[in-house]
Coordinates of C-alpha atoms and ligand atoms in Angstrom, one line a residue:
M1438 CA -69.1 214.3 -65.8
Y1439 CA -67.4 212.4 -68.5
K1440 CA -66.1 208.9 -67.6
Q1441 CA -63.5 208.9 -70.3
I1442 CA -61.8 211.6 -72.4
G1443 CA -59.4 211.4 -75.3
V1444 CA -56.2 213.5 -76.0
I1445 CA -54.9 214.2 -79.5
T1446 CA -51.8 216.0 -80.6
G1447 CA -51.8 217.2 -84.2
G1448 CA -49.8 219.3 -86.7
G1449 CA -46.1 220.0 -86.4
D1450 CA -44.6 219.2 -83.0
A1451 CA -43.7 221.9 -80.5
P1452 CA -41.7 221.8 -77.2
G1453 CA -44.2 221.5 -74.4
L1454 CA -46.6 218.9 -76.0
N1455 CA -45.7 216.3 -73.4
A1456 CA -46.2 218.9 -70.6
V1457 CA -49.8 219.4 -71.7
I1458 CA -50.5 215.7 -72.0
R1459 CA -49.1 215.0 -68.5
S1460 CA -51.1 217.9 -67.0
V1461 CA -54.4 216.7 -68.8
V1462 CA -53.9 213.2 -67.5
R1463 CA -53.1 214.2 -63.9
T1464 CA -55.9 216.7 -63.6
A1465 CA -58.5 214.4 -65.2
I1466 CA -57.6 211.5 -63.0
K1467 CA -56.9 213.3 -59.7
E1468 CA -59.4 216.1 -59.8
F1469 CA -62.3 214.6 -61.8
G1470 CA -61.9 210.8 -61.6
M1471 CA -61.9 210.5 -65.4
K1472 CA -60.1 207.9 -67.5
V1473 CA -57.8 209.3 -70.2
T1474 CA -57.0 207.6 -73.6
G1475 CA -54.3 209.0 -75.9
I1476 CA -55.1 208.9 -79.6
E1477 CA -52.0 208.1 -81.6
D1478 CA -50.6 209.9 -84.7
S1479 CA -53.1 212.8 -84.5
F1480 CA -56.7 212.1 -85.7
E1481 CA -55.3 209.2 -87.8
G1482 CA -55.4 207.0 -84.7
L1483 CA -59.2 207.1 -84.9
L1484 CA -59.4 205.4 -88.3
G1485 CA -59.5 201.7 -89.2
E1486 CA -58.4 199.4 -86.3
T1487 CA -57.7 202.6 -84.2
Q1488 CA -54.4 203.3 -82.4
T1489 CA -54.8 204.4 -78.8
M1490 CA -53.0 204.1 -75.5
K1491 CA -54.3 204.2 -71.9
L1492 CA -52.9 207.2 -70.2
T1493 CA -52.4 206.6 -66.5
T1494 CA -50.4 208.8 -64.1
R1495 CA -47.6 206.3 -64.3
A1496 CA -47.7 206.3 -68.2
V1497 CA -47.0 210.1 -68.2
S1498 CA -44.4 210.0 -65.5
G1499 CA -41.1 211.6 -66.5
I1500 CA -42.3 213.1 -69.8
L1501 CA -42.4 216.8 -68.7
P1502 CA -38.9 217.7 -70.0
R1503 CA -39.1 215.6 -73.1
G1504 CA -39.4 217.1 -76.5
G1505 CA -41.8 215.9 -79.2
T1506 CA -45.1 214.1 -78.3
M1507 CA -45.5 210.7 -76.7
L1508 CA -48.7 210.3 -78.8
G1509 CA -47.1 210.9 -82.2
T1510 CA -48.4 213.5 -84.6
R1511 CA -49.1 214.1 -88.3
N1512 CA -49.1 217.2 -90.4
T1513 CA -51.2 215.9 -93.1
G1514 CA -53.6 213.0 -93.3
G1515 CA -57.1 212.1 -94.4
F1516 CA -58.9 214.6 -92.3
C1517 CA -58.3 217.6 -94.4
C1518 CA -57.0 218.1 -97.9
F1519 CA -56.1 221.1 -100.1
V1520 CA -58.2 221.7 -103.2
E1521 CA -57.3 224.8 -105.1
D1522 CA -56.0 226.6 -102.0
K1523 CA -59.1 225.6 -100.0
V1524 CA -59.1 223.3 -97.1
V1525 CA -61.7 220.5 -97.4
F1526 CA -62.8 218.1 -94.6
P1527 CA -63.8 214.7 -96.0
E1528 CA -67.2 213.8 -94.5
E1529 CA -66.7 210.0 -94.6
T1530 CA -63.4 210.1 -92.7
I1531 CA -64.8 212.3 -89.9
K1532 CA -67.8 210.0 -89.7
E1533 CA -65.6 206.9 -89.3
A1534 CA -63.6 208.6 -86.6
I1535 CA -66.7 209.7 -84.7
E1536 CA -68.1 206.1 -84.8
N1537 CA -64.8 204.8 -83.5
L1538 CA -64.9 207.4 -80.7
R1539 CA -68.3 206.0 -79.7
K1540 CA -67.0 202.4 -79.8
L1541 CA -64.0 203.4 -77.7
E1542 CA -66.5 205.1 -75.3
I1543 CA -64.5 208.3 -75.5
E1544 CA -67.0 211.1 -74.7
A1545 CA -65.0 214.2 -75.1
L1546 CA -61.6 215.3 -76.7
V1547 CA -58.7 217.6 -75.7
V1548 CA -57.2 218.5 -79.0
I1549 CA -53.7 220.1 -78.8
G1550 CA -52.7 221.8 -82.1
G1551 CA -52.4 224.8 -84.3
D1552 CA -54.9 226.4 -86.7
G1553 CA -55.1 223.3 -89.0
T1554 CA -55.6 220.8 -86.2
L1555 CA -58.1 223.0 -84.4
A1556 CA -60.1 223.5 -87.6
I1557 CA -60.5 219.7 -87.7
A1558 CA -61.5 219.8 -84.0
Q1559 CA -64.1 222.3 -84.8
E1560 CA -65.6 219.9 -87.4
F1561 CA -65.8 217.2 -84.7
Y1562 CA -67.5 219.7 -82.4
K1563 CA -70.0 220.7 -85.1
R1564 CA -71.0 217.0 -85.3
G1565 CA -71.7 216.8 -81.6
I1566 CA -68.4 215.8 -80.0
P1567 CA -67.5 217.9 -76.9
V1568 CA -64.1 219.4 -77.7
I1569 CA -61.6 221.7 -76.0
G1570 CA -58.6 223.0 -77.9
V1571 CA -55.1 223.8 -76.6
P1572 CA -53.1 226.3 -78.6
K1573 CA -49.8 225.0 -79.9
T1574 CA -47.3 226.3 -82.4
I1575 CA -43.8 227.6 -82.3
D1576 CA -44.9 230.3 -84.7
N1577 CA -47.2 232.0 -82.1
D1578 CA -49.6 232.9 -84.9
L1579 CA -52.8 231.6 -83.4
A1580 CA -55.5 234.3 -82.9
A1581 CA -57.2 234.9 -79.6
T1582 CA -54.2 233.9 -77.4
E1583 CA -51.3 236.1 -76.5
L1584 CA -49.0 233.1 -76.5
T1585 CA -48.9 229.5 -77.7
F1586 CA -46.6 227.0 -76.0
G1587 CA -43.4 226.1 -77.9
F1588 CA -42.8 229.7 -79.0
M1589 CA -40.6 230.7 -76.1
T1590 CA -38.3 227.7 -76.5
A1591 CA -38.0 228.4 -80.2
I1592 CA -37.0 232.0 -79.4
D1593 CA -34.3 230.7 -77.0
I1594 CA -32.9 228.5 -79.7
A1595 CA -32.9 231.2 -82.4
T1596 CA -31.4 233.7 -79.9
E1597 CA -28.6 231.3 -79.1
A1598 CA -28.0 230.7 -82.8
L1599 CA -27.8 234.5 -83.3
D1600 CA -25.3 234.8 -80.4
R1601 CA -23.1 232.2 -82.0
L1602 CA -23.3 233.7 -85.5
H1603 CA -22.4 237.1 -84.0
T1604 CA -18.9 236.1 -82.9
T1605 CA -18.1 234.3 -86.2
A1606 CA -19.6 237.3 -88.2
A1607 CA -17.5 239.7 -86.3
S1608 CA -14.3 237.7 -86.6
H1609 CA -14.6 237.4 -90.4
D1610 CA -16.3 240.8 -91.2
R1611 CA -19.1 238.9 -92.9
V1612 CA -22.8 239.2 -93.4
M1613 CA -24.5 236.3 -91.7
I1614 CA -28.1 235.4 -92.4
L1615 CA -30.2 233.2 -90.1
E1616 CA -33.4 231.8 -91.6
V1617 CA -36.0 231.0 -88.9
M1618 CA -39.5 229.5 -89.0
G1619 CA -42.6 231.6 -89.3
R1620 CA -44.9 230.6 -92.1
H1621 CA -47.1 233.7 -92.2
T1622 CA -45.7 235.7 -89.4
G1623 CA -42.5 237.2 -88.1
W1624 CA -42.9 236.5 -84.3
I1625 CA -39.9 234.3 -84.0
A1626 CA -37.7 236.5 -86.1
L1627 CA -38.7 239.7 -84.3
H1628 CA -38.3 238.3 -80.8
A1629 CA -35.1 236.5 -81.5
G1630 CA -33.8 239.4 -83.5
L1631 CA -34.3 241.7 -80.5
A1632 CA -32.9 239.2 -78.0
G1633 CA -30.0 238.2 -80.2
S1634 CA -29.0 241.7 -81.4
A1635 CA -29.7 241.3 -85.1
D1636 CA -29.0 244.3 -87.3
V1637 CA -31.7 243.6 -89.8
I1638 CA -35.0 241.7 -89.2
L1639 CA -37.0 240.5 -92.2
I1640 CA -40.6 239.5 -91.5
P1641 CA -43.6 238.6 -93.8
E1642 CA -45.6 241.6 -92.4
I1643 CA -43.0 244.1 -93.8
P1644 CA -41.9 243.4 -97.4
F1645 CA -38.2 244.3 -97.8
S1646 CA -36.1 246.0 -100.4
F1647 CA -32.5 245.0 -101.1
E1648 CA -31.6 248.7 -101.5
S1649 CA -32.6 249.4 -98.0
M1650 CA -30.8 246.3 -96.7
V1651 CA -27.6 247.2 -98.4
Q1652 CA -27.8 250.8 -97.1
K1653 CA -27.9 249.3 -93.6
V1654 CA -24.8 247.1 -94.3
R1655 CA -23.0 250.2 -95.6
A1656 CA -24.0 252.4 -92.7
R1657 CA -22.7 249.8 -90.3
E1658 CA -19.4 249.7 -92.1
K1659 CA -19.1 253.5 -92.0
S1660 CA -19.6 253.4 -88.2
G1661 CA -16.8 250.9 -87.8
S1662 CA -18.9 247.6 -87.6
R1663 CA -17.8 245.6 -90.6
F1664 CA -20.2 242.7 -90.0
T1665 CA -24.0 242.5 -90.2
N1666 CA -26.4 239.9 -88.7
I1667 CA -29.7 239.4 -90.5
V1668 CA -32.5 237.2 -89.2
V1669 CA -35.2 236.3 -91.8
A1670 CA -38.5 234.6 -91.3
E1671 CA -39.1 231.8 -93.8
G1672 CA -42.2 233.6 -95.0
A1673 CA -40.6 237.0 -95.6
K1674 CA -40.8 238.5 -99.1
E1675 CA -39.2 241.1 -101.2
V1676 CA -41.5 244.0 -102.1
G1677 CA -43.7 243.0 -105.1
K1678 CA -42.6 239.4 -104.9
S1679 CA -44.1 236.3 -103.3
E1680 CA -42.6 233.9 -100.7
I1681 CA -40.0 231.4 -101.7
Y1682 CA -41.1 227.7 -101.6
Q1683 CA -39.1 224.5 -101.4
D1684 CA -42.2 222.5 -102.4
F1685 CA -45.6 223.6 -103.7
G1686 CA -47.5 220.8 -101.9
D1687 CA -50.3 218.7 -103.3
I1688 CA -53.8 217.6 -102.3
K1689 CA -52.4 216.0 -99.1
S1690 CA -49.8 218.5 -98.0
A1691 CA -49.5 222.3 -97.6
P1692 CA -46.8 224.2 -99.6
R1693 CA -43.4 224.1 -97.8
L1694 CA -41.5 227.4 -97.4
G1695 CA -37.7 227.7 -97.5
G1696 CA -34.9 229.3 -99.4
I1697 CA -35.3 233.0 -98.6
G1698 CA -32.2 233.0 -96.5
D1699 CA -30.0 231.8 -99.3
Y1700 CA -31.7 234.2 -101.7
V1701 CA -30.9 237.1 -99.4
R1702 CA -27.3 235.8 -99.0
H1703 CA -26.7 235.7 -102.7
K1704 CA -28.2 239.2 -103.4
V1705 CA -26.4 240.9 -100.5
E1706 CA -23.1 239.4 -101.6
E1707 CA -23.7 240.5 -105.2
M1708 CA -24.7 244.0 -104.2
T1709 CA -22.1 244.7 -101.5
G1710 CA -19.2 242.5 -102.5
K1711 CA -19.1 241.3 -98.9
E1712 CA -18.7 237.6 -98.0
S1713 CA -22.0 236.3 -96.7
R1714 CA -23.2 233.0 -95.3
C1715 CA -26.7 231.6 -94.5
V1716 CA -27.8 229.2 -91.8
V1717 CA -31.2 227.6 -91.9
L1718 CA -32.3 226.8 -88.3
G1719 CA -35.2 224.6 -89.4
H1720 CA -36.5 221.9 -87.1
L1721 CA -33.8 222.5 -84.5
Q1722 CA -36.4 225.2 -83.3
R1723 CA -39.0 222.5 -82.7
G1724 CA -37.0 219.5 -81.4
G1725 CA -35.7 218.9 -77.9
S1726 CA -36.6 219.9 -74.4
P1727 CA -39.1 222.7 -73.7
N1728 CA -37.8 225.6 -71.6
A1729 CA -39.2 226.4 -68.2
F1730 CA -41.7 228.8 -69.5
D1731 CA -43.2 226.4 -72.0
R1732 CA -43.3 223.6 -69.4
M1733 CA -45.2 225.9 -67.1
L1734 CA -47.6 227.3 -69.8
G1735 CA -48.2 223.8 -71.2
T1736 CA -49.0 222.5 -67.7
N1737 CA -51.4 225.4 -67.0
F1738 CA -53.1 225.0 -70.4
G1739 CA -53.6 221.3 -69.8
A1740 CA -55.2 221.6 -66.4
C1741 CA -57.4 224.5 -67.5
A1742 CA -58.5 222.5 -70.6
V1743 CA -59.7 219.6 -68.4
R1744 CA -61.5 222.0 -66.0
A1745 CA -63.1 223.7 -69.0
L1746 CA -64.4 220.3 -70.3
A1747 CA -65.7 219.4 -66.8
N1748 CA -67.5 222.8 -66.6
G1749 CA -69.2 222.2 -70.0
Q1750 CA -67.0 224.8 -71.8
V1751 CA -66.9 223.0 -75.2
G1752 CA -66.2 224.1 -78.7
K1753 CA -63.6 226.4 -77.1
M1754 CA -59.9 226.8 -76.8
V1755 CA -57.9 227.7 -73.7
A1756 CA -56.1 231.0 -74.3
L1757 CA -53.7 233.3 -72.5
Q1758 CA -55.1 236.8 -72.2
A1759 CA -53.6 239.4 -69.9
G1760 CA -51.7 236.7 -68.0
Y1761 CA -54.8 234.5 -67.3
V1762 CA -56.0 231.4 -69.0
V1763 CA -59.5 232.0 -70.4
N1764 CA -61.7 230.0 -72.8
V1765 CA -62.4 231.5 -76.3
P1766 CA -64.6 230.0 -79.1
L1767 CA -62.6 227.7 -81.3
S1768 CA -64.1 229.6 -84.3
E1769 CA -62.4 232.8 -83.1
A1770 CA -59.1 231.1 -82.7
I1771 CA -59.0 229.7 -86.2
A1772 CA -60.6 232.7 -88.0
N1773 CA -57.5 234.7 -88.6
V1774 CA -53.7 234.4 -88.4
K1775 CA -52.2 236.6 -85.6
T1776 CA -49.7 238.7 -87.4
V1777 CA -47.0 241.1 -86.0
P1778 CA -48.6 244.6 -85.7
V1779 CA -46.3 246.6 -88.0
N1780 CA -46.9 249.8 -86.0
G1781 CA -46.8 247.9 -82.6
Q1782 CA -44.5 248.5 -79.7
L1783 CA -41.9 245.9 -80.4
V1784 CA -41.4 246.9 -84.0
R1785 CA -41.1 250.5 -82.8
T1786 CA -38.6 249.6 -80.1
A1787 CA -36.5 247.6 -82.7
R1788 CA -36.5 250.7 -85.0
D1789 CA -35.7 253.0 -82.1
I1790 CA -32.6 251.0 -81.2
G1791 CA -31.4 251.0 -84.8
I1792 CA -32.6 247.7 -86.1
S1793 CA -33.6 247.8 -89.8
F1794 CA -36.6 246.0 -91.3
A1795 CA -35.3 246.9 -94.7
A1796 CA -38.6 248.5 -95.7
P1797 CA -38.3 250.5 -98.9
K1798 CA -39.1 253.8 -97.1
E1799 CA -36.2 253.2 -94.6
A1800 CA -33.8 253.5 -97.5
K1801 CA -35.0 257.1 -98.1
L1802 CA -34.5 258.2 -94.4
Ligands
F6P2339 O1 -46.3 225.7 -88.2 C1 -45.1 225.5 -87.6 C2 -44.0 225.3 -88.6 O2 -42.9 225.2 -87.8 C3 -43.8 226.4 -89.6 O3 -43.1 227.5 -89.2 C4 -43.1 225.7 -90.7 O4 -43.3 226.3 -92.0 C5 -43.7 224.3 -90.7 O5 -44.1 224.1 -89.3 C6 -42.8 223.2 -91.1 O6 -43.5 222.0 -91.0 P1 -42.9 220.6 -91.5 O7 -42.6 219.9 -90.2 O8 -44.0 220.0 -92.3 O9 -41.6 220.8 -92.3

């Protein structure tokens, strides 16, 4: 049994991170008599003088409903860099961190993060550090798990935004566009679009055409609804075009998406003559208190992660499959992005109830 384990939170924050930390600490102390040390600011806390904190039951008291992460996080840093679209893990940096782990007498790590953070965790594991991953991202795009924590809270926030846009759209007979997060996938847009009664959902998995979108706006007008609500994932793209970026990134940071909502607003206004407005929901989807589901899922993931470590299940990630938390190889979790199945049940349901994805073929229907 490990005497002391470390906990790290990495990548963009997500509601429920503190729920996982609390559960890891309580399970490790109460059930297994381990000590827990929090590594601050993602893996960066393992460099130089090191930045860590002792995590006692008292230290994590009251954090369950709190947003963000008490340990701090970093999206970028010295542990991976981007060279010509490829992710590279600098050997010297990882070596220094592993030496510091040994000095701190931390024998195993619980790493809470998305694909980037878990890819770094996998590098530690390959070099002999026992690691267990916990899947985090509001985008819900991690393979091998049906859900990541943070996603359900993000959907709640996006749904509330759509509800609010609905009444103002209807009052002014406008086209309202809500841009939500979702770098490579449309999970947030699809779920919130269904829950918030969007008329058009634009997702990266289904490239859209303006002809098809305008046809939907016109069809609604004909049927007496003079407003249209559109939800667009930040990574959505027009047929034959690429995503829209705010920033192309550099060696230390990934490219930053953003701007598709305003592009859609401009084109729809131009093509229909209807007044249109765009709202970018941005980091409001990530900040603040987790909903009940994410508190529960984060708590279960945290406890299961410690049990997995104690049972020698390392180089793995806890994952939700068919309602149960299981352990899957880290390599499986980071191999692919989990995209929305374009012929899946939810997309079909959306189409059946009259929601358009503005696919070019829909325009010909
Ligand atoms: O990966 C989660 C995510 O929320 C993406 O949807 C989004 O593109 C990105 O993080 C934004 O990250 P940052 O905090 O660097 O702006």
